[in-house]
XYZ file of C-alpha atoms in Angstrom:
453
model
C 42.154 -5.227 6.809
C 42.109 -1.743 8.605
C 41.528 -1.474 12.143
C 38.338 -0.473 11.994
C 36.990 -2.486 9.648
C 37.852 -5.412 11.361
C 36.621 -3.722 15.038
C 33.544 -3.171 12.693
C 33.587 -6.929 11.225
C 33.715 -8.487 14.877
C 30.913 -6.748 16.224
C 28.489 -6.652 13.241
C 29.580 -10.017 11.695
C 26.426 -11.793 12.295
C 24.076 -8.984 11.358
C 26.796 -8.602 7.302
C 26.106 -12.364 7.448
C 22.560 -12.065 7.491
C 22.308 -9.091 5.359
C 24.575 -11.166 2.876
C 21.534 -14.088 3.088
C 18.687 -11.211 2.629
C 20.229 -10.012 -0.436
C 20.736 -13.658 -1.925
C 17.056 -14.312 -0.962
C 16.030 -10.956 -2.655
C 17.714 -12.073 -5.857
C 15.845 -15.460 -6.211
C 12.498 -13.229 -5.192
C 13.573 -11.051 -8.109
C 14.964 -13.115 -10.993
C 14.287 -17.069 -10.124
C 10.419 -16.697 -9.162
C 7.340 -17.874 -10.722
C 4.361 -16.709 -8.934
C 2.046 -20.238 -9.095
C 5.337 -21.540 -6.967
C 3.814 -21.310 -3.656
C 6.584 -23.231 -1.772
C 9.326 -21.624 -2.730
C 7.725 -18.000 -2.756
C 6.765 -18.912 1.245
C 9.348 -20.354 2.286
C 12.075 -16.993 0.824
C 9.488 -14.794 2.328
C 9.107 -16.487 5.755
C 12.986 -16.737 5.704
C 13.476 -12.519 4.837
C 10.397 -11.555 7.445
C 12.661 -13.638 10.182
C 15.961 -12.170 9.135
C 14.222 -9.141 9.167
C 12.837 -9.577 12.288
C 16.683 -9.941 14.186
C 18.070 -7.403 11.963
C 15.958 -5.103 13.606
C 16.524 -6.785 17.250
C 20.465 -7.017 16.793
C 20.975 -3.514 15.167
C 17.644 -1.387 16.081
C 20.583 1.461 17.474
C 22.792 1.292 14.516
C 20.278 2.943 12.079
C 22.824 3.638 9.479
C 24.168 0.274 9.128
C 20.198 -1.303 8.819
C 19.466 1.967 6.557
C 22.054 0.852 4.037
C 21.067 -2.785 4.246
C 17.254 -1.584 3.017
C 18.680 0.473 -0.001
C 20.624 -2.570 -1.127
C 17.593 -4.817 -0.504
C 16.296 -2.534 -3.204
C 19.261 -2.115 -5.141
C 18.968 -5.418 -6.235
C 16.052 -6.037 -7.381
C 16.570 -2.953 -9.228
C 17.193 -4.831 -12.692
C 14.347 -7.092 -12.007
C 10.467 -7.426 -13.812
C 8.225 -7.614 -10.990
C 6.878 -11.100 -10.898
C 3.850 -11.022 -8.757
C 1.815 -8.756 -10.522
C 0.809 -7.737 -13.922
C 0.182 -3.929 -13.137
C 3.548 -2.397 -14.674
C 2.271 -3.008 -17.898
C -0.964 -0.976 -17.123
C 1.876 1.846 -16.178
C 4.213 1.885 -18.928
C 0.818 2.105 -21.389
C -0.399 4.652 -19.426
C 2.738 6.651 -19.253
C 3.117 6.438 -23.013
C -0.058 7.259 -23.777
C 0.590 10.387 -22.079
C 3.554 11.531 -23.944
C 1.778 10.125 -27.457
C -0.654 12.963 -26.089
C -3.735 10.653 -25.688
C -5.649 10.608 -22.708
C -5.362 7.313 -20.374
C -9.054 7.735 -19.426
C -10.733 8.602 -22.478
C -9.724 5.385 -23.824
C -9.961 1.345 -23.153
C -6.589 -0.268 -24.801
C -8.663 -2.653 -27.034
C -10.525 0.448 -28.513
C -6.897 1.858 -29.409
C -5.497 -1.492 -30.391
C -8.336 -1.745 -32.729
C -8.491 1.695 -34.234
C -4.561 1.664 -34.783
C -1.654 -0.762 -36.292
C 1.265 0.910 -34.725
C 0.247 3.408 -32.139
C 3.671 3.218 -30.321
C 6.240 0.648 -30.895
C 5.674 -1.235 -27.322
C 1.967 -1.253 -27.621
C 1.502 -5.006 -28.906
C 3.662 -6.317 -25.976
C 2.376 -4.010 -23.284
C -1.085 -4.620 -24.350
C -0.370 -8.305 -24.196
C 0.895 -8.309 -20.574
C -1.481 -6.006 -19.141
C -4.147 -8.803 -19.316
C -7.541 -9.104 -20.483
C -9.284 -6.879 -17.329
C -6.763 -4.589 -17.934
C -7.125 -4.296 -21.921
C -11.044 -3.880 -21.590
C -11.453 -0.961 -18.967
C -10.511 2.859 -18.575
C -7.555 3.265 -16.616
C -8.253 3.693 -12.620
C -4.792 5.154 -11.489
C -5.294 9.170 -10.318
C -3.566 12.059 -12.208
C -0.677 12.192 -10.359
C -0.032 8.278 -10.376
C -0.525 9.175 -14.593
C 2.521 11.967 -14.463
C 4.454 9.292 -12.577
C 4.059 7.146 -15.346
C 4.458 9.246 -17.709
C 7.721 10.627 -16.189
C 9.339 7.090 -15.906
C 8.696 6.208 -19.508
C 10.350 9.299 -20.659
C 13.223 8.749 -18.838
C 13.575 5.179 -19.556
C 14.332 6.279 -22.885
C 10.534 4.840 -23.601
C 11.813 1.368 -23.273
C 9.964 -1.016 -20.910
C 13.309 -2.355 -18.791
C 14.581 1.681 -18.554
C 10.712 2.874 -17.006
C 10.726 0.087 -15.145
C 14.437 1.409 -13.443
C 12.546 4.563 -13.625
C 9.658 3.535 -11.579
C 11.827 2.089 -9.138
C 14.105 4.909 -8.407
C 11.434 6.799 -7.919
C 9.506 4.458 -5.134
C 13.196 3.969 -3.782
C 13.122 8.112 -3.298
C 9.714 7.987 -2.020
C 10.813 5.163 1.029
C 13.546 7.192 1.994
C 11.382 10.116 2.655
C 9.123 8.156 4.724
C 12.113 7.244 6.403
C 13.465 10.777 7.091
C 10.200 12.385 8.128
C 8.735 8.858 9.443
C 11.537 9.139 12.204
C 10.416 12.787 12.838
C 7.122 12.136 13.083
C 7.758 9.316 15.506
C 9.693 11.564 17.990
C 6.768 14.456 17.640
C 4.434 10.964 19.107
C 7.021 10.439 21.496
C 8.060 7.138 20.392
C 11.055 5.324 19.574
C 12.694 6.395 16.443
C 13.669 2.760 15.379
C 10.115 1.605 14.521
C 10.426 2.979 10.740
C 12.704 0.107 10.135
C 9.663 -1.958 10.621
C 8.213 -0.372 7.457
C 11.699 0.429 5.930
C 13.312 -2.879 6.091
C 9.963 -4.989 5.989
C 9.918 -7.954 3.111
C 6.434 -6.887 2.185
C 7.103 -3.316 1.055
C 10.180 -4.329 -0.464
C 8.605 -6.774 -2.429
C 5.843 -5.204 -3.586
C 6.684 -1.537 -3.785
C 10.455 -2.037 -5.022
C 9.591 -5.424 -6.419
C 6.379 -5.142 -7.848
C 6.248 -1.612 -7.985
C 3.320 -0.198 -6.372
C 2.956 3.361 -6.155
C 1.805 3.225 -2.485
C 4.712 4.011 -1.325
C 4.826 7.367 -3.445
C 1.812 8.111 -1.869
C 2.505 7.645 1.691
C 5.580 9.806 1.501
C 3.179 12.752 0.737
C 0.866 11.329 3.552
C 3.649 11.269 5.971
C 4.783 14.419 5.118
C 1.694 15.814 5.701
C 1.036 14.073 9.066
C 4.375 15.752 9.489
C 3.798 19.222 9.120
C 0.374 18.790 10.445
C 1.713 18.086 13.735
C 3.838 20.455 13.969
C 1.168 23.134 13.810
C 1.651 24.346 9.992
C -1.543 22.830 9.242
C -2.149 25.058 5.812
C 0.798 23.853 4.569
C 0.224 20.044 4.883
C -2.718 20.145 3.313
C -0.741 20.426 -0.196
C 1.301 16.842 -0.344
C -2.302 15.849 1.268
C -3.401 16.914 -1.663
C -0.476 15.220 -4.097
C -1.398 11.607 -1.556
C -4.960 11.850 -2.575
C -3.807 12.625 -6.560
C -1.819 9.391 -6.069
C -4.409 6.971 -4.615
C -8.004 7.637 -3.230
C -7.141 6.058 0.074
C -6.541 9.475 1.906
C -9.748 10.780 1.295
C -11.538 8.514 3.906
C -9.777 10.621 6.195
C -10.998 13.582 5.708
C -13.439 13.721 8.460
C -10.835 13.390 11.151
C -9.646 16.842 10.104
C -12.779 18.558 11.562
C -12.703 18.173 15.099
C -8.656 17.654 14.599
C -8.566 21.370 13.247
C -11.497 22.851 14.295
C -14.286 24.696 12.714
C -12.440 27.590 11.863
C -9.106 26.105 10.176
C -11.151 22.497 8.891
C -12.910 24.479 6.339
C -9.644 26.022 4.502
C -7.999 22.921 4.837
C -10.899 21.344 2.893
C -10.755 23.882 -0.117
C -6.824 24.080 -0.478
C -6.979 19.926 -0.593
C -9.614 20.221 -3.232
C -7.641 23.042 -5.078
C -4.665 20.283 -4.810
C -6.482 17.514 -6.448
C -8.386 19.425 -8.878
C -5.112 21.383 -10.549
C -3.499 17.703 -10.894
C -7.048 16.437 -12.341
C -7.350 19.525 -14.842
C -4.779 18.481 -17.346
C -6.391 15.416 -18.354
C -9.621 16.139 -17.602
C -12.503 16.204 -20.454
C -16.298 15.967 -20.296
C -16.691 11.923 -19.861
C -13.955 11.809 -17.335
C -16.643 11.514 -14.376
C -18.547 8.620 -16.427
C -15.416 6.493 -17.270
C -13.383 6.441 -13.895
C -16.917 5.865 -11.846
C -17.325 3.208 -14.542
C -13.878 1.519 -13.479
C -14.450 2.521 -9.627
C -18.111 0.426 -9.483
C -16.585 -2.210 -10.991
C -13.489 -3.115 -8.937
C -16.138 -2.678 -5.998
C -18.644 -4.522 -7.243
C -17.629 -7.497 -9.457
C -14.070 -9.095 -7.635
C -13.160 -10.373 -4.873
C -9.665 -11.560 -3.386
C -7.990 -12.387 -0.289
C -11.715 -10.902 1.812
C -12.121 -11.917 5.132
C -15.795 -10.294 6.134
C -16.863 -10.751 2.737
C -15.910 -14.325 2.608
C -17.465 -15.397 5.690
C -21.119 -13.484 5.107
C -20.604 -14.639 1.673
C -20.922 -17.936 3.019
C -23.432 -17.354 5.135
C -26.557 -15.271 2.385
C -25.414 -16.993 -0.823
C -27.386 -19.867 -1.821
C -30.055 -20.877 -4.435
C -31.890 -17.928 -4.348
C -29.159 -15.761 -4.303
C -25.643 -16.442 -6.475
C -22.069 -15.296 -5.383
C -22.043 -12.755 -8.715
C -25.425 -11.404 -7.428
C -24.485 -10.970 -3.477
C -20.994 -9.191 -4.509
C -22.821 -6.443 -6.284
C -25.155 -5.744 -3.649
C -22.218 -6.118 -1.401
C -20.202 -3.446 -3.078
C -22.890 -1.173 -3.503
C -22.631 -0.754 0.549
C -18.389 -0.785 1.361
C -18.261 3.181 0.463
C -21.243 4.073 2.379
C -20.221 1.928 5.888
C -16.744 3.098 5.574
C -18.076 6.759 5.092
C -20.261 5.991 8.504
C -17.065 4.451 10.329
C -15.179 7.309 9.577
C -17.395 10.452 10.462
C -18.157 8.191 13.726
C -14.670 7.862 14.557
C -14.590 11.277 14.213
C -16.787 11.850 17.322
C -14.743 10.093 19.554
C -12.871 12.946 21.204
C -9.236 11.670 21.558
C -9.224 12.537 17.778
C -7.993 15.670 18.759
C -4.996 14.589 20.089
C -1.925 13.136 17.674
C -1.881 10.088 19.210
C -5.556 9.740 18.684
C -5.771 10.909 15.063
C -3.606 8.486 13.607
C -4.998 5.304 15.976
C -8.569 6.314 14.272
C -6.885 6.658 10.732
C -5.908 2.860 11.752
C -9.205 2.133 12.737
C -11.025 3.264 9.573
C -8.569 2.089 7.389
C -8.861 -1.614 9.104
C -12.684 -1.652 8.844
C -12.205 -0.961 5.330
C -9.438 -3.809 4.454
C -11.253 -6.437 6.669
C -15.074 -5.743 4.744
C -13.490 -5.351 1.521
C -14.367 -7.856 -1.319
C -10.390 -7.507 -2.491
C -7.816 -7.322 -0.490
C -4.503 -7.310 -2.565
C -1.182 -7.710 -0.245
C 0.436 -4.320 -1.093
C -3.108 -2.908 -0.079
C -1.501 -3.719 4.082
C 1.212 -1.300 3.631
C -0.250 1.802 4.779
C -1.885 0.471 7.428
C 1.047 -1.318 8.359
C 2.861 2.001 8.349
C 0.262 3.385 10.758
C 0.708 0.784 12.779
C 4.036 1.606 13.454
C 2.585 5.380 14.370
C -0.129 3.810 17.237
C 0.490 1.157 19.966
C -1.028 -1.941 18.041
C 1.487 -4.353 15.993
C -1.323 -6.589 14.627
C -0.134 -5.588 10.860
C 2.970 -6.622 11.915
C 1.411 -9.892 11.836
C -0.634 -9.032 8.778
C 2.370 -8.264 6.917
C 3.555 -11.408 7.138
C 1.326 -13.440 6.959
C -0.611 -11.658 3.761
C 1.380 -12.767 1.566
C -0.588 -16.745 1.904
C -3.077 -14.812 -0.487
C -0.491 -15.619 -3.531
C -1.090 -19.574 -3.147
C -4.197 -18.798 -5.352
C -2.167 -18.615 -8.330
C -0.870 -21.834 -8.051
C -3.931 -22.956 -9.410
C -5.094 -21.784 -13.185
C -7.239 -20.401 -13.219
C -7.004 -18.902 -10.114
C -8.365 -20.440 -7.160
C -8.138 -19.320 -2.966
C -8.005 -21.972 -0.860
C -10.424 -21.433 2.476
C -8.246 -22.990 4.711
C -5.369 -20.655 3.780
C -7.552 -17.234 4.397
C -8.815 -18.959 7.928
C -4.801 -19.080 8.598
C -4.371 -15.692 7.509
C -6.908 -13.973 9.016
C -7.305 -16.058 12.369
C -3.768 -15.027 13.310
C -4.561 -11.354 12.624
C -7.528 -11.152 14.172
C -6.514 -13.419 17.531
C -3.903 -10.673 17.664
C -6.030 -8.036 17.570
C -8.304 -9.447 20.346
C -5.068 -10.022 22.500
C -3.719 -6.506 21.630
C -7.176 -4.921 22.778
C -6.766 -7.249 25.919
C -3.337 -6.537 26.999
C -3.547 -2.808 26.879
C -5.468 -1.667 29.685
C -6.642 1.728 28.096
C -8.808 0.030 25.825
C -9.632 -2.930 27.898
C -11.048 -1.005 30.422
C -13.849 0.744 28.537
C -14.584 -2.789 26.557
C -15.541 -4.347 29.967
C -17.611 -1.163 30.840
C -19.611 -1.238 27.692
């Protein structure tokens, strides 16, 4: 063995050993899981988040060495059918619908199933795994997510293992960008570096984004990037990938307010229209006269008829629901309300003047973006990711905690059909939110004006 390989071996041998173990775990995660087995799913996450966890403490300087560790945590799971969700199905369909030139949104998959016998040679097993929800309602992913799709099926060679690669290459591209300008935008906050390999080595986003592959991560590269050039005063630039982030997933847009008093009067206004002019050239391929009708359609009822993994919801739930008024009743009226209180919470947060400021912007992105996960009816665990990664922006590490302890939510499909268990979301949630309380308690800048008020 060379000299410096083995100089390299003694130093770092714990930290190979350790990477060795992630990457065995990652392979069981990817190839020997069923999702109803709750033990064994806990027990290889609770093992990665810890190895994880001194990874970061024994090699937070060495950002190479932990850089190539989280593209081989990838790597591997890069031959893999994501296990813990049904979604990729939903994508490949889409994507091929695309390329068959039919538009995802004009159609429900059982009305094509129907009307056709072959419409493309994977739609029997595609339309089999999407699931029922899935097979009787409009699709709900934006444009852009659609081109994604589309893009990966093509080339996959249109098979469903090769868009899957696809899909994952592409989310793999997407994490190293957050990684690259992540870092940047980190030293433009004046903080350490280092904390992107809280999101970039983290079990959860490996899991679900590279794992189950979630396009979040897509999205929050063009959401970092735009916090990116934002702060570095080309503001008229940024608001393109803003644009792309809010093509990807709706998310973004509860943001918008911020960018008023952020920007100004003058600036806030252009901002506005060259977003818009963003999202509306991505919506204008595929757009046709029902479009509105349909994706509403699919929008109202994810709000409005599901719930998963709540915490607010659960517990007022519990507390108005009784004979005279059913669970099914009180989660309609429930959902009619999310959009309009998170609407409220963010043009109030964007009163509060240390909005302005960098710092301040992205702790009241944080803020809205919590208020919105925490009154939600459905709470799915990939949905933690971005405001994990905005955690990592501010001075709170509460979705630290959330990240790991999120993933309790998938002991409901142990049971069939699927049933959450009301002591696991107490666990869940009472660890987030005692954090929370201790966060606000040990940082004097907010403590201060709590006691005051």
């Amino acid at each position: 063995m060379p000299n410096a390989l083995l100089t390299f071996w003694n130093l770092h041998r714990i930290s190979i050993l350790m990477v060795l173990i992630s990457l065995g775990f990652y392979t069981a995660f990817g190839y020997d899981l069923q999702r109803s087995d709750s033990l064994k799913l806990l027990g290889l996450y609770a093992a990665l988040f810890f190895l994880c966890y001194k990874l970061i403490q024994f090699e937070k300087w060495n950002f190479r060495f932990l850089v190539v560790s989280g593209v081989l945590f990838r790597l591997v799971l890069l031959w893999s059918l994501p296990g813990l969700s049904q979604d990729f199905y939903r994508f490949v369909w889409d994507g091929y619908l695309i390329l068959e030139g039919i538009n995802p949104y004009a159609f429900k998959p059982e009305a094509l199933m129907a009307g056709a016998e072959n419409l493309f040679p994977l739609a029997n097993e595609l339309f089999a795994g999407m699931g029922e929800l899935s097979q009787q309602n409009y699709s709900n992913y934006p444009p852009l997510n659609q081109y994604g799709f589309a893009a990966a099926v093509a080339l996959g060679g249109k098979t469903l293992m090769g868009s899957v690669i696809a899909m994952k290459l592409m989310i793999l591209l997407a994490d190293l960008g957050i990684l690259y300008f992540g870092r940047k935008l980190l030293k433009q906050l004046n903080r350490s570096p280092h904390l992107i390999l809280w999101y970039f080595l983290n079990p959860l986003v490996i899991i679900e984004l590279s794992g189950n592959l979630h396009f979040e991560g897509v999205m929050l590269f063009f959401y970092v990037l735009a916090m990116f050039l934002l702060f570095r005063g080309s503001w008229l630039l940024a608001a393109i990938p803003y644009g792309l982030a809010i093509s990807l997933k709706l998310i973004p847009l509860m943001f918008l307010p911020l960018f008023l008093p952020f920007l100004g009067l003058r600036k806030s206004p252009v901002f506005f229209l060259v977003t818009a002019g963003v999202v509306l050239a991505c919506l204008y391929p595929l757009y046709f006269p029902d479009f509105a009708s349909h994706y509403s359609q699919t929008l109202r009822l994810w709000f409005s008829n599901f719930e998963f993994n709540a915490s607010l919801y659960n517990l007022s739930e519990a507390l108005f629901t009784g004979e005279d008024l059913r669970a099914w009743e009180y989660i309609r009226i429930y959902g009619k309300y999310i959009p309009f209180l998170t609407l409220l919470t963010s043009l109030a947060v964007s009163l509060y003047p240390k909005i302005k400021t960098r710092g301040g912007f992205i702790g009241g992105s944080l803020l809205i973006l919590c208020v919105y996960f925490f009154t939600a009816a459905v709470v799915h665990p990939w949905y933690i990711i971005f405001p994990l990664l905005l955690g990592i922006f501010s001075d709170f590490r509460f979705v630290l905690v959330w990240s790991a302890t999120v993933v309790l939510s998938y002991t409901a499909y142990a049971n069939s059909p699927v049933e959450e268990s009301s002591f696991v979301l107490i666990i869940e949630y009472s660890a987030v939110f005692a954090f929370i309380i201790y966060e606000l308690f040990r940082n004097k800048r907010f403590r201060l004006p709590i006691l005051k008020n």
